């Protein structure tokens, strides 16, 4: 069983490394989208393996909503320094200040959707022709429609019906000026694969992924961490609970789960027993049945 699992992980690793090398070969100025979350950490780890002993040939790009977990930002900066990479941070707040986007109001306000404009502006500003993302097909039904090389037109839009065939791992990255591609090296990985790989490779992670005590408020089925950006509303009360986060995006829409998983073995066992996808805790995906696909068509991650 152990041998099968390792062979499976090595096959996934080999496939991802092939995609990373194809990206470097076919594009002039690719960027690796890096949020400090587990999938982007694994993707950066794979990129280091793919091009060792040279440095990663990609700029790292983080779209910062300004409402991220402080632990994530601390880890991001420490990780980037440790691997000797170059990081560009594009701030949603700058998009708001320039009038490019309008900040949502109300109890359910989130900057998560606003990231789309900030991302597309950063891609145009830095003339990136490919953006490597850590999206996986098992996460959400819209992401299940993505190819490894996913074309975006000159407005940054995605057409799920107009994707290019990828037969025998032949990837077509040809594009006109102003167009770009999103590339997903982890497409065929599952959440379980990611966690097993993290354990096997002894990859460091933000402590948010492990069980800890935190003040949370339950809001429409999500356990949101109480903070400066998630304030209690009239009639709400917070409580200290033992939680961890399966995803670590914007604090206004990223829900925790009750958990006592303090080790990678604990998390792997928990994921194996889970009956809800990791994005099931994300309140932004619940806004409509097609929330993610609508955002992706506009240029979201």
PDB file of C-alpha atoms in Angstrom:
ATOM      1  CA  UNK A   1       0.000   0.000   0.000  1.00  0.00           C
ATOM      2  CA  UNK A   2       2.819   2.382   0.907  1.00  0.00           C
ATOM      3  CA  UNK A   3       4.627   1.611  -2.354  1.00  0.00           C
ATOM      4  CA  UNK A   4       1.451   2.285  -4.367  1.00  0.00           C
ATOM      5  CA  UNK A   5       0.905   5.609  -2.605  1.00  0.00           C
ATOM      6  CA  UNK A   6       4.478   6.736  -3.252  1.00  0.00           C
ATOM      7  CA  UNK A   7       4.266   5.692  -6.907  1.00  0.00           C
ATOM      8  CA  UNK A   8       1.013   7.629  -7.244  1.00  0.00           C
ATOM      9  CA  UNK A   9       2.562  10.748  -5.700  1.00  0.00           C
ATOM     10  CA  UNK A  10       5.653  10.437  -7.881  1.00  0.00           C
ATOM     11  CA  UNK A  11       3.485  10.204 -10.994  1.00  0.00           C
ATOM     12  CA  UNK A  12       1.644  13.373  -9.974  1.00  0.00           C
ATOM     13  CA  UNK A  13       4.935  15.077  -9.158  1.00  0.00           C
ATOM     14  CA  UNK A  14       6.387  14.101 -12.540  1.00  0.00           C
ATOM     15  CA  UNK A  15       3.323  15.385 -14.377  1.00  0.00           C
ATOM     16  CA  UNK A  16       3.400  18.720 -12.526  1.00  0.00           C
ATOM     17  CA  UNK A  17       7.115  19.164 -13.143  1.00  0.00           C
ATOM     18  CA  UNK A  18       6.530  18.503 -16.848  1.00  0.00           C
ATOM     19  CA  UNK A  19       3.833  21.217 -16.921  1.00  0.00           C
ATOM     20  CA  UNK A  20       6.116  23.663 -15.083  1.00  0.00           C
ATOM     21  CA  UNK A  21       8.944  23.046 -17.548  1.00  0.00           C
ATOM     22  CA  UNK A  22       6.573  23.382 -20.515  1.00  0.00           C
ATOM     23  CA  UNK A  23       5.449  26.727 -19.113  1.00  0.00           C
ATOM     24  CA  UNK A  24       9.020  27.955 -18.867  1.00  0.00           C
ATOM     25  CA  UNK A  25       9.677  26.760 -22.409  1.00  0.00           C
ATOM     26  CA  UNK A  26       6.578  28.180 -24.108  1.00  0.00           C
ATOM     27  CA  UNK A  27       6.157  31.546 -22.404  1.00  0.00           C
ATOM     28  CA  UNK A  28       8.405  34.586 -22.199  1.00  0.00           C
ATOM     29  CA  UNK A  29       7.280  36.017 -18.876  1.00  0.00           C
ATOM     30  CA  UNK A  30       5.315  33.618 -16.638  1.00  0.00           C
ATOM     31  CA  UNK A  31       4.415  34.321 -13.011  1.00  0.00           C
ATOM     32  CA  UNK A  32       3.622  31.905 -10.207  1.00  0.00           C
ATOM     33  CA  UNK A  33       0.584  32.964  -8.197  1.00  0.00           C
ATOM     34  CA  UNK A  34       1.605  32.601  -4.561  1.00  0.00           C
ATOM     35  CA  UNK A  35      -0.817  33.179  -1.689  1.00  0.00           C
ATOM     36  CA  UNK A  36       0.998  31.383   1.123  1.00  0.00           C
ATOM     37  CA  UNK A  37      -1.636  28.631   1.030  1.00  0.00           C
ATOM     38  CA  UNK A  38      -0.768  24.935   0.869  1.00  0.00           C
ATOM     39  CA  UNK A  39      -1.401  24.512  -2.875  1.00  0.00           C
ATOM     40  CA  UNK A  40       0.776  27.438  -3.893  1.00  0.00           C
ATOM     41  CA  UNK A  41       3.452  26.260  -1.440  1.00  0.00           C
ATOM     42  CA  UNK A  42       3.431  22.802  -3.030  1.00  0.00           C
ATOM     43  CA  UNK A  43       3.545  24.385  -6.491  1.00  0.00           C
ATOM     44  CA  UNK A  44       6.588  26.470  -5.508  1.00  0.00           C
ATOM     45  CA  UNK A  45       8.209  23.374  -3.991  1.00  0.00           C
ATOM     46  CA  UNK A  46       7.663  21.507  -7.274  1.00  0.00           C
ATOM     47  CA  UNK A  47       9.093  24.439  -9.231  1.00  0.00           C
ATOM     48  CA  UNK A  48      12.247  24.306  -7.119  1.00  0.00           C
ATOM     49  CA  UNK A  49      12.576  20.612  -7.953  1.00  0.00           C
ATOM     50  CA  UNK A  50      11.858  21.194 -11.634  1.00  0.00           C
ATOM     51  CA  UNK A  51      14.677  23.694 -12.119  1.00  0.00           C
ATOM     52  CA  UNK A  52      17.207  22.676  -9.463  1.00  0.00           C
ATOM     53  CA  UNK A  53      19.983  23.732  -9.013  1.00  0.00           C
ATOM     54  CA  UNK A  54      18.903  26.988 -10.679  1.00  0.00           C
ATOM     55  CA  UNK A  55      16.435  29.340  -9.056  1.00  0.00           C
ATOM     56  CA  UNK A  56      12.748  29.269  -9.949  1.00  0.00           C
ATOM     57  CA  UNK A  57      12.481  31.054 -13.329  1.00  0.00           C
ATOM     58  CA  UNK A  58       9.159  32.650 -12.369  1.00  0.00           C
ATOM     59  CA  UNK A  59       8.282  35.801 -10.512  1.00  0.00           C
ATOM     60  CA  UNK A  60       5.966  35.123  -7.561  1.00  0.00           C
ATOM     61  CA  UNK A  61       2.774  37.199  -7.587  1.00  0.00           C
ATOM     62  CA  UNK A  62       0.432  37.612  -4.628  1.00  0.00           C
ATOM     63  CA  UNK A  63      -2.869  39.484  -4.887  1.00  0.00           C
ATOM     64  CA  UNK A  64      -3.330  40.800  -1.347  1.00  0.00           C
ATOM     65  CA  UNK A  65      -6.861  41.743  -0.324  1.00  0.00           C
ATOM     66  CA  UNK A  66      -5.598  43.473   2.816  1.00  0.00           C
ATOM     67  CA  UNK A  67      -7.854  41.115   4.766  1.00  0.00           C
ATOM     68  CA  UNK A  68      -5.530  38.125   4.849  1.00  0.00           C
ATOM     69  CA  UNK A  69      -4.662  36.221   7.990  1.00  0.00           C
ATOM     70  CA  UNK A  70      -1.539  37.827   9.541  1.00  0.00           C
ATOM     71  CA  UNK A  71      -0.054  34.350   9.941  1.00  0.00           C
ATOM     72  CA  UNK A  72      -0.302  33.836   6.176  1.00  0.00           C
ATOM     73  CA  UNK A  73       1.519  37.066   5.331  1.00  0.00           C
ATOM     74  CA  UNK A  74       4.262  36.304   7.858  1.00  0.00           C
ATOM     75  CA  UNK A  75       4.733  32.847   6.373  1.00  0.00           C
ATOM     76  CA  UNK A  76       4.652  34.194   2.800  1.00  0.00           C
ATOM     77  CA  UNK A  77       7.486  36.628   3.416  1.00  0.00           C
ATOM     78  CA  UNK A  78       9.571  34.078   5.307  1.00  0.00           C
ATOM     79  CA  UNK A  79       9.088  31.430   2.598  1.00  0.00           C
ATOM     80  CA  UNK A  80       9.951  33.758  -0.271  1.00  0.00           C
ATOM     81  CA  UNK A  81      13.118  34.875   1.481  1.00  0.00           C
ATOM     82  CA  UNK A  82      14.120  31.278   2.239  1.00  0.00           C
ATOM     83  CA  UNK A  83      13.903  30.162  -1.401  1.00  0.00           C
ATOM     84  CA  UNK A  84      15.474  33.319  -2.797  1.00  0.00           C
ATOM     85  CA  UNK A  85      12.542  34.174  -5.046  1.00  0.00           C
ATOM     86  CA  UNK A  86      11.293  37.565  -6.226  1.00  0.00           C
ATOM     87  CA  UNK A  87       7.823  38.538  -5.004  1.00  0.00           C
ATOM     88  CA  UNK A  88       5.418  41.089  -6.466  1.00  0.00           C
ATOM     89  CA  UNK A  89       2.458  42.023  -4.265  1.00  0.00           C
ATOM     90  CA  UNK A  90      -0.593  43.572  -5.939  1.00  0.00           C
ATOM     91  CA  UNK A  91      -2.929  45.216  -3.431  1.00  0.00           C
ATOM     92  CA  UNK A  92      -6.715  45.313  -3.730  1.00  0.00           C
ATOM     93  CA  UNK A  93      -6.610  48.486  -1.635  1.00  0.00           C
ATOM     94  CA  UNK A  94      -4.715  50.212  -4.449  1.00  0.00           C
ATOM     95  CA  UNK A  95      -7.477  49.194  -6.883  1.00  0.00           C
ATOM     96  CA  UNK A  96     -10.053  50.674  -4.504  1.00  0.00           C
ATOM     97  CA  UNK A  97      -8.055  53.905  -4.072  1.00  0.00           C
ATOM     98  CA  UNK A  98      -7.752  54.321  -7.850  1.00  0.00           C
ATOM     99  CA  UNK A  99     -11.467  53.766  -8.354  1.00  0.00           C
ATOM    100  CA  UNK A 100     -10.907  50.570 -10.316  1.00  0.00           C
ATOM    101  CA  UNK A 101     -13.252  48.658  -8.000  1.00  0.00           C
ATOM    102  CA  UNK A 102     -15.879  49.600  -5.452  1.00  0.00           C
ATOM    103  CA  UNK A 103     -15.666  48.033  -2.020  1.00  0.00           C
ATOM    104  CA  UNK A 104     -18.685  46.008  -0.966  1.00  0.00           C
ATOM    105  CA  UNK A 105     -20.739  47.146   2.001  1.00  0.00           C
ATOM    106  CA  UNK A 106     -22.775  45.291   4.586  1.00  0.00           C
ATOM    107  CA  UNK A 107     -22.361  42.305   6.868  1.00  0.00           C
ATOM    108  CA  UNK A 108     -21.408  39.958   3.994  1.00  0.00           C
ATOM    109  CA  UNK A 109     -18.984  42.366   2.331  1.00  0.00           C
ATOM    110  CA  UNK A 110     -15.803  40.757   1.035  1.00  0.00           C
ATOM    111  CA  UNK A 111     -12.878  41.824  -1.098  1.00  0.00           C
ATOM    112  CA  UNK A 112     -12.469  38.364  -2.548  1.00  0.00           C
ATOM    113  CA  UNK A 113     -14.249  39.102  -5.828  1.00  0.00           C
ATOM    114  CA  UNK A 114     -12.368  42.397  -6.163  1.00  0.00           C
ATOM    115  CA  UNK A 115      -9.139  40.454  -6.603  1.00  0.00           C
ATOM    116  CA  UNK A 116     -10.041  39.815 -10.244  1.00  0.00           C
ATOM    117  CA  UNK A 117      -9.428  43.398 -11.361  1.00  0.00           C
ATOM    118  CA  UNK A 118      -6.261  43.656  -9.261  1.00  0.00           C
ATOM    119  CA  UNK A 119      -4.930  40.427 -10.771  1.00  0.00           C
ATOM    120  CA  UNK A 120      -5.684  41.443 -14.366  1.00  0.00           C
ATOM    121  CA  UNK A 121      -4.127  44.865 -13.801  1.00  0.00           C
ATOM    122  CA  UNK A 122      -0.977  43.235 -12.386  1.00  0.00           C
ATOM    123  CA  UNK A 123      -0.763  40.844 -15.342  1.00  0.00           C
ATOM    124  CA  UNK A 124      -1.041  43.770 -17.764  1.00  0.00           C
ATOM    125  CA  UNK A 125       1.357  46.014 -15.821  1.00  0.00           C
ATOM    126  CA  UNK A 126       4.100  43.407 -15.619  1.00  0.00           C
ATOM    127  CA  UNK A 127       3.305  41.927 -19.063  1.00  0.00           C
ATOM    128  CA  UNK A 128       2.941  38.382 -17.789  1.00  0.00           C
ATOM    129  CA  UNK A 129       1.915  35.997 -20.555  1.00  0.00           C
ATOM    130  CA  UNK A 130       1.170  33.088 -18.197  1.00  0.00           C
ATOM    131  CA  UNK A 131       0.046  32.853 -14.584  1.00  0.00           C
ATOM    132  CA  UNK A 132       0.613  29.560 -12.779  1.00  0.00           C
ATOM    133  CA  UNK A 133      -2.136  28.779 -10.284  1.00  0.00           C
ATOM    134  CA  UNK A 134      -2.601  26.070  -7.666  1.00  0.00           C
ATOM    135  CA  UNK A 135      -6.199  25.263  -8.635  1.00  0.00           C
ATOM    136  CA  UNK A 136      -7.220  21.602  -8.632  1.00  0.00           C
ATOM    137  CA  UNK A 137     -10.125  19.946 -10.426  1.00  0.00           C
ATOM    138  CA  UNK A 138     -11.477  18.331  -7.256  1.00  0.00           C
ATOM    139  CA  UNK A 139     -11.985  21.665  -5.508  1.00  0.00           C
ATOM    140  CA  UNK A 140     -15.079  22.945  -7.271  1.00  0.00           C
ATOM    141  CA  UNK A 141     -17.134  22.120 -10.370  1.00  0.00           C
ATOM    142  CA  UNK A 142     -16.001  25.201 -12.315  1.00  0.00           C
ATOM    143  CA  UNK A 143     -12.357  24.329 -11.689  1.00  0.00           C
ATOM    144  CA  UNK A 144     -13.069  20.803 -12.897  1.00  0.00           C
ATOM    145  CA  UNK A 145     -13.592  22.309 -16.375  1.00  0.00           C
ATOM    146  CA  UNK A 146     -10.088  23.767 -16.567  1.00  0.00           C
ATOM    147  CA  UNK A 147      -7.309  22.394 -18.755  1.00  0.00           C
ATOM    148  CA  UNK A 148      -3.639  22.482 -17.758  1.00  0.00           C
ATOM    149  CA  UNK A 149      -3.134  25.402 -20.162  1.00  0.00           C
ATOM    150  CA  UNK A 150      -6.230  27.588 -19.898  1.00  0.00           C
ATOM    151  CA  UNK A 151      -6.473  30.399 -22.457  1.00  0.00           C
ATOM    152  CA  UNK A 152      -7.585  33.924 -21.484  1.00  0.00           C
ATOM    153  CA  UNK A 153      -8.506  36.536 -24.094  1.00  0.00           C
ATOM    154  CA  UNK A 154      -7.189  40.096 -24.159  1.00  0.00           C
ATOM    155  CA  UNK A 155      -9.811  41.084 -21.577  1.00  0.00           C
ATOM    156  CA  UNK A 156      -8.633  38.314 -19.250  1.00  0.00           C
ATOM    157  CA  UNK A 157     -11.873  36.372 -19.772  1.00  0.00           C
ATOM    158  CA  UNK A 158     -12.221  32.591 -19.730  1.00  0.00           C
ATOM    159  CA  UNK A 159     -14.478  30.665 -22.104  1.00  0.00           C
ATOM    160  CA  UNK A 160     -15.061  27.150 -20.686  1.00  0.00           C
ATOM    161  CA  UNK A 161     -16.485  25.992 -24.041  1.00  0.00           C
ATOM    162  CA  UNK A 162     -13.568  27.239 -26.095  1.00  0.00           C
ATOM    163  CA  UNK A 163     -10.635  25.469 -24.500  1.00  0.00           C
ATOM    164  CA  UNK A 164      -7.950  23.776 -26.532  1.00  0.00           C
ATOM    165  CA  UNK A 165      -7.559  19.989 -26.658  1.00  0.00           C
ATOM    166  CA  UNK A 166      -4.679  18.494 -24.680  1.00  0.00           C
ATOM    167  CA  UNK A 167      -4.006  15.096 -26.205  1.00  0.00           C
ATOM    168  CA  UNK A 168      -1.027  13.053 -24.987  1.00  0.00           C
ATOM    169  CA  UNK A 169       0.124  15.967 -22.819  1.00  0.00           C
ATOM    170  CA  UNK A 170       0.653  18.233 -25.815  1.00  0.00           C
ATOM    171  CA  UNK A 171       0.010  21.795 -24.646  1.00  0.00           C
ATOM    172  CA  UNK A 172      -0.744  24.670 -26.993  1.00  0.00           C
ATOM    173  CA  UNK A 173       0.389  27.958 -25.514  1.00  0.00           C
ATOM    174  CA  UNK A 174       0.157  30.064 -28.661  1.00  0.00           C
ATOM    175  CA  UNK A 175      -1.486  33.407 -28.038  1.00  0.00           C
ATOM    176  CA  UNK A 176      -1.894  36.868 -29.519  1.00  0.00           C
ATOM    177  CA  UNK A 177      -0.503  40.017 -27.969  1.00  0.00           C
ATOM    178  CA  UNK A 178      -2.513  40.958 -24.878  1.00  0.00           C
ATOM    179  CA  UNK A 179      -3.781  37.429 -24.288  1.00  0.00           C
ATOM    180  CA  UNK A 180      -2.403  35.173 -21.587  1.00  0.00           C
ATOM    181  CA  UNK A 181      -2.762  31.710 -20.115  1.00  0.00           C
ATOM    182  CA  UNK A 182      -3.550  30.378 -16.681  1.00  0.00           C
ATOM    183  CA  UNK A 183      -1.569  27.200 -16.053  1.00  0.00           C
ATOM    184  CA  UNK A 184      -2.597  24.640 -13.421  1.00  0.00           C
ATOM    185  CA  UNK A 185       0.185  22.122 -12.655  1.00  0.00           C
ATOM    186  CA  UNK A 186      -1.826  20.568  -9.801  1.00  0.00           C
ATOM    187  CA  UNK A 187      -4.957  19.936 -11.864  1.00  0.00           C
ATOM    188  CA  UNK A 188      -5.004  16.176 -11.315  1.00  0.00           C
ATOM    189  CA  UNK A 189      -4.149  16.307  -7.614  1.00  0.00           C
ATOM    190  CA  UNK A 190      -6.749  15.874  -4.883  1.00  0.00           C
ATOM    191  CA  UNK A 191      -6.753  17.420  -1.431  1.00  0.00           C
ATOM    192  CA  UNK A 192      -5.618  14.064  -0.063  1.00  0.00           C
ATOM    193  CA  UNK A 193      -2.759  13.908  -2.577  1.00  0.00           C
ATOM    194  CA  UNK A 194      -1.584  17.358  -1.520  1.00  0.00           C
ATOM    195  CA  UNK A 195      -1.550  16.453   2.166  1.00  0.00           C
ATOM    196  CA  UNK A 196       0.196  13.137   1.613  1.00  0.00           C
ATOM    197  CA  UNK A 197       2.801  14.867  -0.547  1.00  0.00           C
ATOM    198  CA  UNK A 198       3.343  17.565   2.084  1.00  0.00           C
ATOM    199  CA  UNK A 199       3.966  14.853   4.656  1.00  0.00           C
ATOM    200  CA  UNK A 200       6.302  12.865   2.399  1.00  0.00           C
ATOM    201  CA  UNK A 201       8.320  15.943   1.433  1.00  0.00           C
ATOM    202  CA  UNK A 202       8.249  17.481   4.948  1.00  0.00           C
ATOM    203  CA  UNK A 203       7.017  20.820   3.565  1.00  0.00           C
ATOM    204  CA  UNK A 204       6.583  23.660   6.042  1.00  0.00           C
ATOM    205  CA  UNK A 205       3.123  25.262   6.313  1.00  0.00           C
ATOM    206  CA  UNK A 206       1.384  28.149   8.093  1.00  0.00           C
ATOM    207  CA  UNK A 207       0.115  27.073  11.515  1.00  0.00           C
ATOM    208  CA  UNK A 208      -3.453  27.999  10.526  1.00  0.00           C
ATOM    209  CA  UNK A 209      -3.789  24.571   8.925  1.00  0.00           C
ATOM    210  CA  UNK A 210      -3.401  22.914  12.308  1.00  0.00           C
ATOM    211  CA  UNK A 211      -5.808  22.879  15.232  1.00  0.00           C
ATOM    212  CA  UNK A 212      -5.657  25.910  17.525  1.00  0.00           C
ATOM    213  CA  UNK A 213      -7.848  28.017  19.788  1.00  0.00           C
ATOM    214  CA  UNK A 214      -9.503  31.010  18.141  1.00  0.00           C
ATOM    215  CA  UNK A 215     -12.441  33.339  18.678  1.00  0.00           C
ATOM    216  CA  UNK A 216     -14.946  32.654  15.911  1.00  0.00           C
ATOM    217  CA  UNK A 217     -18.452  33.696  14.990  1.00  0.00           C
ATOM    218  CA  UNK A 218     -20.844  31.421  13.131  1.00  0.00           C
ATOM    219  CA  UNK A 219     -22.281  33.343  10.215  1.00  0.00           C
ATOM    220  CA  UNK A 220     -24.508  31.559   7.703  1.00  0.00           C
ATOM    221  CA  UNK A 221     -22.836  28.225   8.261  1.00  0.00           C
ATOM    222  CA  UNK A 222     -19.243  29.492   8.254  1.00  0.00           C
ATOM    223  CA  UNK A 223     -16.999  29.831  11.300  1.00  0.00           C
ATOM    224  CA  UNK A 224     -15.293  33.163  10.655  1.00  0.00           C
ATOM    225  CA  UNK A 225     -12.322  34.294  12.729  1.00  0.00           C
ATOM    226  CA  UNK A 226     -13.232  37.428  14.693  1.00  0.00           C
ATOM    227  CA  UNK A 227     -10.791  40.207  13.766  1.00  0.00           C
ATOM    228  CA  UNK A 228     -10.547  43.843  12.720  1.00  0.00           C
ATOM    229  CA  UNK A 229     -12.160  42.927   9.401  1.00  0.00           C
ATOM    230  CA  UNK A 230     -14.720  40.446  10.779  1.00  0.00           C
ATOM    231  CA  UNK A 231     -16.537  42.325  13.509  1.00  0.00           C
ATOM    232  CA  UNK A 232     -19.484  41.105  15.490  1.00  0.00           C
ATOM    233  CA  UNK A 233     -22.851  42.373  14.288  1.00  0.00           C
ATOM    234  CA  UNK A 234     -25.824  43.180  16.442  1.00  0.00           C
ATOM    235  CA  UNK A 235     -27.160  39.995  17.988  1.00  0.00           C
ATOM    236  CA  UNK A 236     -24.023  37.969  17.246  1.00  0.00           C
ATOM    237  CA  UNK A 237     -21.749  36.454  19.868  1.00  0.00           C
ATOM    238  CA  UNK A 238     -18.316  34.918  19.490  1.00  0.00           C
ATOM    239  CA  UNK A 239     -16.885  31.910  21.221  1.00  0.00           C
ATOM    240  CA  UNK A 240     -13.472  30.374  21.550  1.00  0.00           C
ATOM    241  CA  UNK A 241     -13.347  27.074  19.694  1.00  0.00           C
ATOM    242  CA  UNK A 242     -10.716  24.581  18.648  1.00  0.00           C
ATOM    243  CA  UNK A 243     -10.534  25.000  14.883  1.00  0.00           C
ATOM    244  CA  UNK A 244      -8.285  24.782  11.882  1.00  0.00           C
ATOM    245  CA  UNK A 245      -8.597  26.161   8.344  1.00  0.00           C
ATOM    246  CA  UNK A 246      -8.673  23.951   5.253  1.00  0.00           C
ATOM    247  CA  UNK A 247      -8.137  27.027   3.078  1.00  0.00           C
ATOM    248  CA  UNK A 248      -6.569  30.306   4.187  1.00  0.00           C
ATOM    249  CA  UNK A 249      -7.857  33.038   1.897  1.00  0.00           C
ATOM    250  CA  UNK A 250      -9.574  36.312   2.748  1.00  0.00           C
ATOM    251  CA  UNK A 251     -10.667  36.338   6.398  1.00  0.00           C
ATOM    252  CA  UNK A 252     -14.103  37.726   5.518  1.00  0.00           C
ATOM    253  CA  UNK A 253     -15.121  34.606   3.605  1.00  0.00           C
ATOM    254  CA  UNK A 254     -12.810  31.812   4.781  1.00  0.00           C
ATOM    255  CA  UNK A 255     -14.457  29.583   7.355  1.00  0.00           C
ATOM    256  CA  UNK A 256     -12.752  27.291   9.822  1.00  0.00           C
ATOM    257  CA  UNK A 257     -13.744  23.787  10.848  1.00  0.00           C
ATOM    258  CA  UNK A 258     -13.952  22.277  14.313  1.00  0.00           C
ATOM    259  CA  UNK A 259     -10.894  20.068  14.544  1.00  0.00           C
ATOM    260  CA  UNK A 260      -8.378  18.546  16.918  1.00  0.00           C
ATOM    261  CA  UNK A 261      -5.894  17.743  14.121  1.00  0.00           C
ATOM    262  CA  UNK A 262      -2.484  18.867  15.372  1.00  0.00           C
ATOM    263  CA  UNK A 263      -0.297  16.805  13.018  1.00  0.00           C
ATOM    264  CA  UNK A 264      -0.159  15.885   9.342  1.00  0.00           C
ATOM    265  CA  UNK A 265      -1.297  12.349  10.175  1.00  0.00           C
ATOM    266  CA  UNK A 266      -4.319  13.808  11.979  1.00  0.00           C
ATOM    267  CA  UNK A 267      -5.170  16.042   9.006  1.00  0.00           C
ATOM    268  CA  UNK A 268      -4.839  13.167   6.529  1.00  0.00           C
ATOM    269  CA  UNK A 269      -7.217  11.060   8.626  1.00  0.00           C
ATOM    270  CA  UNK A 270      -9.632  13.987   8.882  1.00  0.00           C
ATOM    271  CA  UNK A 271      -9.594  14.634   5.128  1.00  0.00           C
ATOM    272  CA  UNK A 272     -10.199  10.940   4.462  1.00  0.00           C
ATOM    273  CA  UNK A 273     -13.362  11.074   6.576  1.00  0.00           C
ATOM    274  CA  UNK A 274     -14.609  14.453   5.287  1.00  0.00           C
ATOM    275  CA  UNK A 275     -17.842  14.600   3.309  1.00  0.00           C
ATOM    276  CA  UNK A 276     -17.487  18.235   2.280  1.00  0.00           C
ATOM    277  CA  UNK A 277     -14.900  19.717  -0.065  1.00  0.00           C
ATOM    278  CA  UNK A 278     -12.396  22.137   1.372  1.00  0.00           C
ATOM    279  CA  UNK A 279     -14.110  25.053  -0.394  1.00  0.00           C
ATOM    280  CA  UNK A 280     -17.347  24.091   1.328  1.00  0.00           C
ATOM    281  CA  UNK A 281     -16.275  26.424   4.132  1.00  0.00           C
ATOM    282  CA  UNK A 282     -15.934  29.394   1.763  1.00  0.00           C
ATOM    283  CA  UNK A 283     -18.928  31.715   2.055  1.00  0.00           C
ATOM    284  CA  UNK A 284     -18.104  33.480  -1.236  1.00  0.00           C
ATOM    285  CA  UNK A 285     -18.774  30.256  -3.163  1.00  0.00           C
ATOM    286  CA  UNK A 286     -22.298  30.132  -1.737  1.00  0.00           C
ATOM    287  CA  UNK A 287     -23.491  33.404  -3.202  1.00  0.00           C
ATOM    288  CA  UNK A 288     -24.984  31.592  -6.166  1.00  0.00           C
ATOM    289  CA  UNK A 289     -24.951  28.147  -7.731  1.00  0.00           C
ATOM    290  CA  UNK A 290     -22.471  29.339 -10.352  1.00  0.00           C
ATOM    291  CA  UNK A 291     -20.515  31.795  -8.189  1.00  0.00           C
ATOM    292  CA  UNK A 292     -17.062  30.406  -8.945  1.00  0.00           C
ATOM    293  CA  UNK A 293     -17.670  29.945 -12.673  1.00  0.00           C
ATOM    294  CA  UNK A 294     -19.030  33.487 -12.988  1.00  0.00           C
ATOM    295  CA  UNK A 295     -15.917  34.869 -11.303  1.00  0.00           C
ATOM    296  CA  UNK A 296     -13.601  32.719 -13.400  1.00  0.00           C
ATOM    297  CA  UNK A 297     -15.222  33.919 -16.645  1.00  0.00           C
ATOM    298  CA  UNK A 298     -14.365  37.448 -15.544  1.00  0.00           C
ATOM    299  CA  UNK A 299     -10.723  36.562 -14.925  1.00  0.00           C
ATOM    300  CA  UNK A 300     -10.661  35.181 -11.369  1.00  0.00           C
ATOM    301  CA  UNK A 301      -8.032  32.633 -10.299  1.00  0.00           C
TER     302      UNK A 301
END
